[in-house]
Structure formats: C-alpha cells, structure tokens
Short mmCIF file of C-alpha atoms in Angstrom, two decimals:
data_model
loop_
_atom_site.label_atom_id
_atom_site.label_comp_id
_atom_site.label_asym_id
_atom_site.label_seq_id
_atom_site.Cartn_x
_atom_site.Cartn_y
_atom_site.Cartn_z
CA MET A 1 -36.14 -25.24 -21.90
CA THR A 2 -34.31 -23.68 -18.81
CA ARG A 3 -31.27 -21.51 -19.78
CA PRO A 4 -27.99 -22.15 -17.90
CA ALA A 5 -27.15 -19.78 -15.12
CA ARG A 6 -24.80 -16.98 -16.00
CA PRO A 7 -21.46 -17.65 -14.13
CA THR A 8 -20.85 -15.12 -11.21
CA ARG A 9 -18.51 -12.42 -12.08
CA HIS A 10 -15.96 -10.93 -9.67
CA VAL A 11 -15.24 -7.02 -9.40
CA LEU A 12 -12.31 -5.67 -7.20
CA ILE A 13 -12.68 -2.01 -6.37
CA LEU A 14 -9.57 -0.39 -4.83
CA GLY A 15 -11.48 2.01 -2.65
CA GLY A 16 -11.21 4.40 0.10
CA THR A 17 -13.25 7.31 -1.50
CA THR A 18 -16.71 8.44 -1.31
CA GLU A 19 -17.06 7.40 -5.13
CA GLY A 20 -15.68 3.89 -4.33
CA ARG A 21 -18.19 3.30 -1.59
CA ARG A 22 -21.06 4.45 -3.83
CA LEU A 23 -19.88 2.30 -6.58
CA ALA A 24 -19.77 -0.81 -4.41
CA GLY A 25 -23.54 -0.25 -3.49
CA ASP A 26 -24.50 0.84 -6.98
CA LEU A 27 -22.96 -2.43 -8.50
CA SER A 28 -24.48 -4.68 -5.83
CA ALA A 29 -27.96 -3.00 -6.25
CA VAL A 30 -27.94 -3.34 -10.06
CA HIS A 31 -26.58 -7.06 -9.85
CA PRO A 32 -27.89 -8.52 -6.67
CA THR A 33 -26.87 -12.08 -8.10
CA GLY A 34 -24.37 -13.05 -10.70
CA LEU A 35 -21.82 -10.39 -9.45
CA ARG A 36 -19.28 -10.48 -6.53
CA VAL A 37 -18.13 -6.97 -5.41
CA THR A 38 -14.94 -6.81 -3.25
CA THR A 39 -13.65 -3.46 -1.84
CA SER A 40 -9.89 -3.30 -0.87
CA LEU A 41 -8.79 -0.56 1.54
CA ALA A 42 -5.29 0.29 2.08
CA GLY A 43 -5.63 0.49 5.89
CA ARG A 44 -3.95 3.77 6.38
CA VAL A 45 -6.93 5.34 8.18
CA ALA A 46 -7.42 3.87 11.63
CA THR A 47 -11.23 3.93 11.36
CA PRO A 48 -12.08 3.89 7.46
CA ARG A 49 -15.40 4.30 6.22
CA LEU A 50 -16.60 0.95 4.90
CA PRO A 51 -19.01 0.45 2.04
CA GLU A 52 -22.44 -0.78 2.88
CA ALA A 53 -22.56 -3.58 0.21
CA GLY A 54 -20.13 -6.32 -0.92
CA GLU A 55 -17.23 -7.82 0.63
CA VAL A 56 -14.15 -5.77 2.17
CA ARG A 57 -10.58 -6.62 2.67
CA ILE A 58 -8.26 -4.29 4.55
CA GLY A 59 -4.42 -4.08 3.85
CA GLY A 60 -1.81 -4.12 0.98
CA PHE A 61 -1.13 -6.70 -1.57
CA GLY A 62 2.67 -6.52 -1.42
CA GLY A 63 3.16 -4.59 -4.54
CA PRO A 64 2.10 -5.18 -8.14
CA ALA A 65 3.15 -8.71 -8.30
CA GLY A 66 1.09 -9.51 -5.09
CA LEU A 67 -1.79 -7.78 -6.48
CA ALA A 68 -1.53 -9.57 -9.83
CA ASP A 69 -1.43 -12.90 -7.81
CA TRP A 70 -4.69 -11.73 -5.85
CA LEU A 71 -6.64 -11.02 -9.10
CA ARG A 72 -5.44 -14.46 -10.56
CA ASP A 73 -6.30 -16.29 -7.37
CA HIS A 74 -9.65 -14.90 -6.72
CA ALA A 75 -10.72 -15.04 -10.29
CA VAL A 76 -11.25 -11.18 -10.72
CA ASP A 77 -12.90 -10.21 -14.06
CA LEU A 78 -12.57 -6.46 -13.54
CA LEU A 79 -10.46 -4.17 -11.52
CA ILE A 80 -11.64 -0.81 -10.73
CA ASP A 81 -9.18 1.85 -9.31
CA ALA A 82 -11.47 4.03 -7.23
CA THR A 83 -8.52 5.32 -5.03
CA HIS A 84 -7.84 9.08 -4.12
CA PRO A 85 -6.51 11.08 -7.07
CA PHE A 86 -3.06 11.39 -5.40
CA ALA A 87 -2.70 7.71 -4.57
CA VAL A 88 0.07 7.47 -7.10
CA ARG A 89 1.83 4.24 -6.08
CA ILE A 90 -1.46 2.16 -5.72
CA THR A 91 -2.62 3.63 -9.13
CA ALA A 92 0.76 2.53 -10.69
CA ASN A 93 0.60 -0.78 -9.01
CA ALA A 94 -3.07 -1.38 -10.31
CA ALA A 95 -1.95 -0.69 -13.86
CA ARG A 96 0.98 -3.10 -13.61
CA ALA A 97 -0.87 -5.91 -11.87
CA ALA A 98 -3.96 -5.67 -14.15
CA GLY A 99 -1.62 -6.13 -17.26
CA GLU A 100 0.33 -8.88 -15.69
CA ALA A 101 -2.97 -10.88 -14.81
CA GLY A 102 -4.65 -9.97 -17.99
CA VAL A 103 -7.60 -8.29 -16.05
CA PRO A 104 -9.34 -5.18 -17.50
CA LEU A 105 -8.63 -2.07 -15.56
CA LEU A 106 -11.14 0.98 -15.02
CA ALA A 107 -10.19 4.01 -13.21
CA LEU A 108 -12.92 6.20 -11.41
CA ARG A 109 -11.82 9.72 -10.79
CA ARG A 110 -13.99 12.56 -9.61
CA PRO A 111 -13.30 15.73 -11.63
CA GLY A 112 -10.82 18.25 -10.06
CA TRP A 113 -11.74 21.77 -8.97
CA THR A 114 -12.01 24.69 -11.38
CA PRO A 115 -11.10 28.21 -10.37
CA VAL A 116 -13.87 30.83 -10.51
CA PRO A 117 -13.73 34.76 -10.55
CA GLY A 118 -12.22 35.83 -7.16
CA ASP A 119 -10.11 32.93 -6.47
CA ARG A 120 -6.43 33.55 -5.87
CA TRP A 121 -5.01 30.09 -6.90
CA HIS A 122 -1.38 29.45 -6.92
CA PRO A 123 -1.15 25.97 -8.78
CA VAL A 124 2.11 23.91 -8.00
CA ASP A 125 3.29 20.35 -8.93
CA SER A 126 4.17 19.10 -5.61
CA LEU A 127 4.16 19.57 -1.95
CA ALA A 128 7.82 20.72 -2.12
CA GLY A 129 6.64 23.37 -4.56
CA ALA A 130 3.98 24.43 -2.19
CA ALA A 131 6.49 24.69 0.84
CA ASP A 132 8.64 26.95 -1.41
CA LEU A 133 6.00 29.38 -2.26
CA LEU A 134 4.46 29.72 1.44
CA PRO A 135 6.88 32.29 2.88
CA GLY A 136 5.85 34.86 0.43
CA LEU A 137 2.00 34.38 0.77
CA GLY A 138 1.02 34.27 4.33
CA SER A 139 2.10 33.55 8.07
CA ARG A 140 -0.94 31.41 9.22
CA VAL A 141 -1.61 28.45 7.30
CA LEU A 142 -4.33 26.00 7.00
CA LEU A 143 -2.82 22.74 5.71
CA THR A 144 -5.08 20.22 4.39
CA THR A 145 -2.94 18.08 2.34
CA GLY A 146 -3.37 14.90 4.71
CA ARG A 147 -1.09 13.52 7.43
CA LEU A 148 1.54 12.27 4.89
CA GLY A 149 4.00 14.62 3.39
CA LEU A 150 4.17 17.05 6.21
CA GLU A 151 7.98 16.66 6.18
CA PHE A 152 8.11 18.82 3.12
CA PHE A 153 6.92 21.77 5.41
CA ALA A 154 8.90 20.92 8.60
CA HIS A 155 11.85 23.20 7.74
CA LEU A 156 9.51 26.25 7.74
CA ALA A 157 9.98 27.85 11.10
CA GLU A 158 8.07 31.08 10.88
CA PRO A 159 4.67 30.38 9.62
CA TRP A 160 2.15 28.90 12.02
CA PHE A 161 0.33 25.90 10.75
CA LEU A 162 -3.07 24.42 11.48
CA VAL A 163 -2.81 20.96 10.21
CA ARG A 164 -6.46 19.19 9.59
CA THR A 165 -6.13 15.55 9.12
CA VAL A 166 -8.33 12.54 9.70
CA ASP A 167 -5.67 10.99 11.91
CA PRO A 168 -2.86 12.57 13.82
CA PRO A 169 0.33 12.81 11.99
CA THR A 170 3.20 10.70 12.92
CA GLY A 171 6.36 12.07 10.99
CA PRO A 172 8.10 15.41 11.16
CA CYS A 173 5.96 18.57 11.21
CA PRO A 174 6.76 22.32 11.23
CA PRO A 175 7.94 23.55 14.60
CA ARG A 176 4.69 25.77 15.04
CA THR A 177 2.01 23.38 14.37
CA THR A 178 -1.52 22.84 15.79
CA VAL A 179 -3.16 19.54 14.79
CA LEU A 180 -7.05 19.51 14.21
CA THR A 181 -8.20 15.88 13.53
CA ALA A 182 -11.61 16.07 11.65
CA ARG A 183 -13.11 14.21 8.82
CA GLY A 184 -15.39 15.70 6.03
CA PRO A 185 -17.62 16.62 4.55
CA PHE A 186 -17.29 20.22 5.88
CA ASP A 187 -19.95 22.91 5.42
CA LEU A 188 -19.31 26.46 4.44
CA ASP A 189 -20.35 28.11 7.69
CA GLY A 190 -17.89 25.86 9.49
CA GLU A 191 -14.91 26.55 7.14
CA ARG A 192 -15.64 30.47 7.30
CA GLU A 193 -15.63 30.16 11.14
CA LEU A 194 -12.48 28.12 10.94
CA LEU A 195 -10.69 30.73 8.90
CA ARG A 196 -11.81 33.56 11.24
CA GLU A 197 -10.98 31.74 14.54
CA HIS A 198 -7.58 30.82 13.59
CA ARG A 199 -6.69 34.07 11.53
CA ILE A 200 -5.71 32.07 8.42
CA ASP A 201 -4.31 34.03 5.76
CA VAL A 202 -3.18 31.10 3.32
CA LEU A 203 -4.64 27.72 2.45
CA VAL A 204 -2.71 24.82 1.21
CA THR A 205 -4.68 21.82 -0.31
CA LYS A 206 -4.54 19.35 -3.09
CA ASP A 207 -6.75 19.19 -6.10
CA SER A 208 -8.70 16.39 -4.66
CA GLY A 209 -12.09 17.51 -6.22
CA GLY A 210 -15.49 16.48 -4.88
CA ALA A 211 -17.86 18.29 -2.64
CA ALA A 212 -17.05 17.06 0.69
CA THR A 213 -13.94 19.51 1.07
CA ALA A 214 -14.82 22.11 -1.42
CA PRO A 215 -16.46 24.61 0.90
CA LYS A 216 -12.84 25.55 2.03
CA LEU A 217 -12.26 27.07 -1.30
CA THR A 218 -15.41 29.08 -1.21
CA ALA A 219 -14.59 30.41 2.24
CA ALA A 220 -11.08 31.29 1.11
CA ARG A 221 -12.33 33.25 -1.88
CA GLU A 222 -14.69 35.07 0.28
CA ALA A 223 -12.08 36.22 2.59
CA GLY A 224 -9.48 37.02 -0.17
CA ILE A 225 -7.26 34.34 1.00
CA PRO A 226 -4.56 32.88 -1.37
CA VAL A 227 -4.84 29.26 -2.13
CA VAL A 228 -1.62 27.27 -2.86
CA ILE A 229 -3.14 24.11 -4.56
CA VAL A 230 -1.12 20.86 -5.66
CA ARG A 231 -2.13 19.69 -9.16
CA ARG A 232 -3.03 16.15 -9.66
CA PRO A 233 -0.44 13.76 -10.92
CA LYS A 234 -1.05 12.34 -14.42
CA PRO A 235 -2.68 8.92 -14.34
CA PRO A 236 -1.08 6.11 -16.09
CA THR A 237 -1.52 6.05 -19.98
CA GLY A 238 -3.89 3.66 -21.62
CA VAL A 239 -6.29 3.23 -18.47
CA PRO A 240 -9.93 4.23 -19.19
CA THR A 241 -11.15 6.74 -16.85
CA VAL A 242 -14.85 7.69 -15.97
CA ALA A 243 -15.77 10.45 -13.77
CA ASP A 244 -18.73 9.18 -11.52
CA PRO A 245 -19.94 5.90 -10.19
CA ALA A 246 -22.88 5.70 -12.66
CA GLU A 247 -20.39 5.85 -15.52
CA ALA A 248 -18.22 3.02 -13.96
CA VAL A 249 -21.41 0.84 -13.59
CA ALA A 250 -22.35 1.34 -17.20
CA ARG A 251 -18.82 0.49 -18.22
CA ALA A 252 -18.64 -2.49 -15.88
CA ASP A 253 -21.94 -3.81 -17.53
CA ARG A 254 -20.36 -3.59 -20.92
CA LEU A 255 -17.05 -5.16 -19.94
CA LEU A 256 -18.60 -8.21 -17.77
CA PHE A 257 -22.01 -8.82 -19.47
CA GLY A 258 -21.94 -7.25 -23.01
CA THR A 259 -24.69 -4.82 -22.02
CA PRO A 260 -25.07 -2.34 -24.92
CA SER A 261 -24.45 1.50 -24.34
#
C-alpha cells in the first residue's frame, strides 16, 4: 500500500547574514522535497548576497502585523530569525509576529567575540557610549559599525575617521571622514596594512561575531591599538537560540517533521 505524500512544509528565514545563506542551502539540501524555503532580505544593501537555494523576497513587511499576515497568508510553519545580531527592530518584530500568527520561532545567532590576552577592549552598550569614550583613546579612528548610526559620531570634530561600510553612508558624518566601501571577508594581512597605511590608533566596532571581520581584532591586538566594542543587545525573552546552521537544521527537523535528536 502506498503511503500518502507528506505535505510540504514552509520555512521563512529572515536573512542577510552568512549563516542565513548557509542555512537556506543546508535546509534545501537535507529536504530537496517536502520543504519550501524562503529567505527574506530587508533590502538595506544595494547589492545583497543572495542564498544559492530556495526562494528570495526583498523588502520589509510593514511591521509585526504585516509579518504576521505574511506568515499566515503563505502558510509558514517555522520562522527562523537569522538576521544580524544588532538588527534589534526586526528581531523584536519577528517575536511579536510569530506570537500573533502562532508560528514557532527560532533564532540563529553566531557567537560573539571573546577577548584574549593582549586585547585592549573597552566595551560599551551603545554607539553613543562609543562616541563618548573616543576622545580619550585616539585621534585616528577606524569605524566599522556600519553606515547606520554615524550621526552619533557627527559632533566629534577633532578625530579623523576612516569609515568602512558596504554602501556609502547617507546621513550625518563626522566632519573629518574618509569613507572606504568594502565588503568582507577581510584577511589579516589586509587589516594590518589598513591600520599601518592610515595610522589608525583606535578601532570602533560592534560585537558582530564570526570569522569574516574578526581579523581586524587580531591586527589591533598586534599593534597595541585600543578597541571600543559595542555589546550586543539582549534578544527577546523566550526565543530559542542556536549558534550555527547545523543546529538550526536539527531543530527545524524536530519542529517540522518530528525527527528525533
């Protein structure tokens, strides 16, 4: 007797990270049939890197209510938040929308960076806190916090800033700013040369985690340069979190198909 076909399940990945792209491919490879994978990208980068598997949508949802409607209208069985660790608004929207729509939610977050002997880290809780700390630490700043939020540094007239972003900034910037558009991953030799060439004496970054942009921390440690590092915001309470795509695939299997651990 032929068993009835298992209904197709639908996973929506809120992506934009290396881990999100990898997860879309891993889920599609593990379940070439019986699973529909859609990745949603916010559209904040002019030329985003797209996943190689699954469907892709670009653009916002119109807040948590719009996302909840999308989950219901497209029969989503599992929502996975694989956005940047500092994407606070969309992470909060995902938690609210999943609750409203009754859809399980899983967060995929790569681990943050950990200081090692020789690091001169100055942790702060916000970009405003980083700006307050800068004048006493250095005069030539490598700023790698992204193109959003530069207004927090715009009042600093004395330091010279090298702002490295994927796309050029559009908002207020410090008066003495040079913009370097570049996309990781970055290698250690390149980061050493960047610090030497521009005579950088302080680095400002967010605790994004991952290997793609970590070499700047090693280069700063080797050069004895202080690092102002913005701590990660706390995730919404009650949302299960995994550290890598393999864990996410295993958790998705259990939630969608009842696969044992």
